[in-house]
């Protein structure tokens, strides 16, 4: 699943570590999600969307082909 987390982090000028700490996950989790190596749980996807005050579909895009 593709995502725009890196873009929204840049807009708010926060690091992967800061975002991870706010969400209660490791920095490695954020790195893996940003690099499309891992998909977040539904709960984490909602937390990320809520953190950036966005809809989930604004942050995550399904790459069905």
MMTF fields as JSON, N, C-alpha, C and O atoms, coordinates in Angstrom:
{
  "mmtfVersion": "1.0.0",
  "mmtfProducer": "UNKNOWN",
  "numBonds": 259,
  "numAtoms": 260,
  "numGroups": 65,
  "numChains": 1,
  "numModels": 1,
  "chainsPerModel": [1],
  "groupsPerChain": [65],
  "chainIdList": ["A"],
  "bondAtomList": [4, 2, 8, 6, 12, 10, 16, 14, 20, 18, 24, 22, 28, 26, 32, 30, 36, 34, 40, 38, 44, 42, 48, 46, 52, 50, 56, 54, 60, 58, 64, 62, 68, 66, 72, 70, 76, 74, 80, 78, 84, 82, 88, 86, 92, 90, 96, 94, 100, 98, 104, 102, 108, 106, 112, 110, 116, 114, 120, 118, 124, 122, 128, 126, 132, 130, 136, 134, 140, 138, 144, 142, 148, 146, 152, 150, 156, 154, 160, 158, 164, 162, 168, 166, 172, 170, 176, 174, 180, 178, 184, 182, 188, 186, 192, 190, 196, 194, 200, 198, 204, 202, 208, 206, 212, 210, 216, 214, 220, 218, 224, 222, 228, 226, 232, 230, 236, 234, 240, 238, 244, 242, 248, 246, 252, 250, 256, 254],
  "bondOrderList": [1, 1, 1, 1, 1, 1, 1, 1, 1, 1, 1, 1, 1, 1, 1, 1, 1, 1, 1, 1, 1, 1, 1, 1, 1, 1, 1, 1, 1, 1, 1, 1, 1, 1, 1, 1, 1, 1, 1, 1, 1, 1, 1, 1, 1, 1, 1, 1, 1, 1, 1, 1, 1, 1, 1, 1, 1, 1, 1, 1, 1, 1, 1, 1],
  "groupList": [{"groupName": "UNK", "atomNameList": ["N", "CA", "C", "O"], "elementList": ["N", "C", "C", "O"], "formalChargeList": [0, 0, 0, 0], "bondAtomList": [1, 0, 2, 1, 3, 2], "bondOrderList": [1, 1, 2], "singleLetterCode": "X", "chemCompType": "L-PEPTIDE LINKING"}],
  "groupTypeList": [0, 0, 0, 0, 0, 0, 0, 0, 0, 0, 0, 0, 0, 0, 0, 0, 0, 0, 0, 0, 0, 0, 0, 0, 0, 0, 0, 0, 0, 0, 0, 0, 0, 0, 0, 0, 0, 0, 0, 0, 0, 0, 0, 0, 0, 0, 0, 0, 0, 0, 0, 0, 0, 0, 0, 0, 0, 0, 0, 0, 0, 0, 0, 0, 0],
  "groupIdList": [1, 2, 3, 4, 5, 6, 7, 8, 9, 10, 11, 12, 13, 14, 15, 16, 17, 18, 19, 20, 21, 22, 23, 24, 25, 26, 27, 28, 29, 30, 31, 32, 33, 34, 35, 36, 37, 38, 39, 40, 41, 42, 43, 44, 45, 46, 47, 48, 49, 50, 51, 52, 53, 54, 55, 56, 57, 58, 59, 60, 61, 62, 63, 64, 65],
  "secStructList": [7, 3, 3, 7, 2, 2, 2, 2, 2, 2, 2, 2, 6, 7, 7, 2, 2, 2, 2, 2, 2, 2, 2, 6, 1, 7, 2, 2, 2, 2, 2, 2, 2, 2, 6, 6, 1, 1, 7, 7, 7, 2, 2, 2, 2, 2, 2, 2, 2, 2, 2, 6, 6, 7, 7, 2, 2, 2, 2, 3, 3, 7, 7, 7, 7],
  "xCoordList": [0.849, 0.0, 0.9, 1.784, 0.664, 1.439, 0.897, -0.247, 1.748, 1.305, 2.021, 3.035, 1.462, 2.009, 2.531, 2.601, 2.89, 3.321, 4.528, 4.571, 5.495, 6.709, 6.375, 6.966, 5.442, 5.027, 4.404, 4.743, 3.488, 2.829, 3.791, 3.651, 4.766, 5.787, 6.599, 6.903, 6.951, 7.742, 6.962, 7.523, 5.676, 4.844, 4.843, 4.913, 4.762, 4.715, 6.095, 6.235, 7.127, 8.509, 8.716, 9.263, 8.269, 8.514, 9.31, 9.197, 10.102, 10.935, 10.154, 9.068, 10.734, 10.136, 10.049, 9.054, 11.07, 11.102, 10.005, 9.321, 9.828, 8.785, 7.402, 6.569, 7.162, 5.876, 5.688, 4.618, 6.715, 6.648, 6.322, 5.474, 6.988, 6.739, 5.302, 4.667, 4.788, 3.398, 2.403, 1.363, 2.728, 1.814, 2.042, 1.247, 3.118, 3.399, 3.953, 3.705, 4.712, 5.353, 6.84, 7.284, 7.602, 9.03, 9.272, 8.435, 10.425, 10.808, 10.914, 10.58, 11.382, 11.51, 10.15, 10.067, 9.094, 7.747, 7.383, 6.858, 7.657, 7.358, 8.201, 7.692, 9.476, 10.363, 9.804, 9.728, 9.415, 8.901, 7.609, 7.415, 6.737, 5.481, 5.766, 5.236, 6.595, 6.926, 7.563, 7.325, 8.365, 9.08, 8.288, 8.827, 7.024, 6.136, 6.645, 6.377, 7.377, 7.865, 6.872, 6.911, 5.983, 5.027, 3.754, 3.813, 2.62, 1.348, 0.956, 1.136, 0.421, 0.014, -1.251, -2.028, -1.437, -2.715, -3.786, -3.477, -5.019, -6.12, -6.115, -6.327, -5.874, -5.821, -4.722, -4.946, -3.532, -2.427, -2.715, -2.371, -3.332, -3.689, -4.628, -4.472, -5.606, -6.517, -5.765, -6.027, -4.836, -4.059, -3.236, -3.157, -2.626, -1.813, -2.692, -2.34, -3.827, -4.744, -5.222, -5.269, -5.572, -6.037, -4.924, -5.178, -3.694, -2.549, -2.361, -2.029, -2.575, -2.4, -3.704, -3.743, -4.768, -6.09, -6.514, -6.984, -6.331, -6.652, -7.538, -7.682, -8.13, -8.84, -7.812, -6.773, -8.116, -7.191, -6.854, -5.698, -7.86, -7.615, -6.765, -6.267, -6.59, -5.686, -4.226, -3.312, -4.023, -2.67, -2.277, -1.142, -3.212, -2.918, -3.67, -4.86, -2.965, -3.564, -3.351, -2.229, -4.411, -4.339, -3.753, -4.198, -2.76, -2.123, -2.559, -1.732, -3.86, -4.42, -4.22, -4.528, -3.711, -3.497, -4.14, -4.069],
  "yCoordList": [-1.168, 0.0, 1.239, 1.377, 2.119, 3.358, 4.355, 4.253, 5.327, 6.308, 7.637, 7.74, 8.649, 10.013, 10.464, 11.663, 9.532, 9.897, 10.826, 11.823, 10.507, 11.325, 12.767, 13.704, 12.944, 14.286, 15.048, 16.205, 14.388, 15.064, 15.321, 16.313, 14.432, 14.702, 15.926, 16.76, 16.037, 17.185, 18.487, 19.502, 18.457, 19.657, 20.137, 21.336, 19.187, 19.538, 19.568, 19.863, 19.256, 19.291, 18.431, 18.895, 17.167, 16.239, 15.046, 14.666, 14.471, 13.334, 12.031, 11.98, 10.99, 9.664, 9.278, 8.698, 9.592, 9.262, 10.004, 9.414, 11.28, 12.052, 11.484, 11.352, 11.15, 10.567, 9.22, 8.94, 8.399, 7.081, 7.22, 6.497, 8.14, 8.358, 8.787, 8.313, 9.672, 10.13, 8.993, 8.953, 8.068, 6.974, 5.732, 4.794, 5.723, 4.573, 3.377, 2.231, 3.643, 2.575, 2.9, 3.974, 1.97, 2.222, 3.051, 3.098, 3.693, 4.436, 3.492, 3.863, 2.261, 1.277, 0.953, 0.67, 0.993, 0.762, 1.855, 1.567, 3.1, 4.224, 4.116, 4.336, 3.782, 3.62, 2.551, 2.764, 1.412, 0.302, 0.689, 0.326, 1.411, 1.832, 2.854, 2.738, 3.849, 4.873, 4.268, 4.74, 3.232, 2.613, 1.465, 0.691, 1.366, 0.333, -1.083, -1.988, -1.271, -2.597, -3.295, -4.515, -2.505, -3.038, -2.199, -0.981, -2.849, -2.128, -1.961, -2.881, -0.799, -0.605, -1.397, -1.729, -1.69, -2.268, -1.214, -0.034, -1.632, -0.688, 0.354, 1.542, -0.098, 0.821, 1.864, 3.05, 1.422, 2.362, 3.305, 4.485, 2.813, 3.679, 4.79, 5.946, 4.436, 5.452, 6.448, 7.649, 5.963, 6.855, 7.838, 9.023, 7.335, 8.193, 9.255, 10.435, 8.834, 9.785, 10.83, 12.02, 10.387, 11.31, 12.287, 13.476, 11.785, 12.629, 13.781, 14.898, 13.501, 14.531, 15.233, 16.061, 14.892, 15.48, 15.296, 16.225, 14.074, 13.733, 12.492, 11.801, 12.22, 10.969, 9.891, 10.177, 8.659, 7.563, 7.52, 7.321, 7.706, 7.612, 8.759, 8.679, 9.839, 10.917, 10.543, 11.094, 9.611, 9.195, 7.875, 7.71, 6.947, 5.611, 5.362, 5.662, 4.809, 4.475, 2.993, 2.491, 2.318, 0.895, 0.758, 1.425, -0.103, -0.257, -1.556, -2.371, -1.723, -2.895, -2.739, -1.697, -3.769, -3.726, -4.908, -5.049],
  "zCoordList": [0.0, 0.0, 0.0, 0.845, -0.946, -1.024, -0.004, 0.44, 0.36, 1.356, 1.185, 0.495, 1.835, 1.794, 3.16, 3.429, 4.006, 5.361, 5.318, 6.039, 4.488, 4.416, 4.037, 4.573, 3.128, 2.707, 3.871, 4.119, 4.583, 5.7, 6.859, 7.574, 7.046, 8.067, 7.691, 8.543, 6.415, 5.944, 6.112, 6.524, 5.794, 5.935, 7.385, 7.652, 8.315, 9.746, 10.384, 11.571, 9.573, 10.055, 11.302, 12.302, 11.231, 12.33, 11.816, 10.651, 12.682, 12.307, 12.419, 12.996, 11.854, 11.984, 13.456, 13.89, 14.213, 15.648, 16.394, 17.23, 16.107, 16.779, 16.475, 17.371, 15.214, 14.842, 15.535, 16.077, 15.517, 16.161, 17.644, 18.168, 18.313, 19.745, 19.993, 20.935, 19.163, 19.318, 19.129, 19.785, 18.228, 17.9, 18.756, 18.713, 19.527, 20.387, 19.634, 20.009, 18.559, 17.803, 17.676, 18.08, 17.114, 16.926, 15.661, 14.759, 15.621, 14.426, 13.238, 12.113, 13.488, 12.422, 11.795, 10.6, 12.596, 12.066, 11.069, 9.993, 11.423, 10.529, 9.258, 8.159, 9.401, 8.245, 7.304, 6.094, 7.856, 7.039, 6.322, 5.161, 6.988, 6.363, 5.26, 4.155, 5.557, 4.562, 3.315, 2.203, 3.497, 2.373, 1.741, 0.95, 2.093, 1.539, 1.781, 0.991, 2.873, 3.25, 4.175, 4.34, 4.774, 5.729, 5.664, 5.496, 5.798, 5.868, 7.328, 8.125, 7.687, 9.08, 9.384, 8.489, 10.657, 11.071, 10.83, 10.664, 10.81, 10.619, 11.735, 11.489, 12.951, 14.092, 13.914, 14.154, 13.491, 13.294, 12.132, 12.201, 11.076, 9.944, 10.409, 10.014, 11.251, 11.79, 12.667, 12.601, 13.487, 14.351, 13.523, 13.847, 12.455, 11.584, 10.928, 10.907, 10.398, 9.758, 10.766, 10.456, 11.958, 13.001, 13.374, 13.568, 13.473, 13.845, 12.861, 13.258, 11.578, 10.56, 10.197, 9.288, 10.917, 10.68, 9.218, 8.562, 8.74, 7.36, 7.344, 8.353, 6.175, 5.98, 5.632, 5.038, 6.006, 5.711, 4.221, 3.849, 3.375, 1.932, 1.394, 0.271, 2.185, 1.785, 2.056, 1.444, 2.97, 3.349, 2.691, 2.244, 2.636, 2.108, 0.81, 0.704, -0.185, -1.466, -1.732, -1.661, -2.032, -2.362, -3.755, -4.688, -3.898, -5.208, -5.888, -6.296, -5.997, -6.669, -8.171, -8.749, -8.777, -10.227, -10.886, -12.106]
}
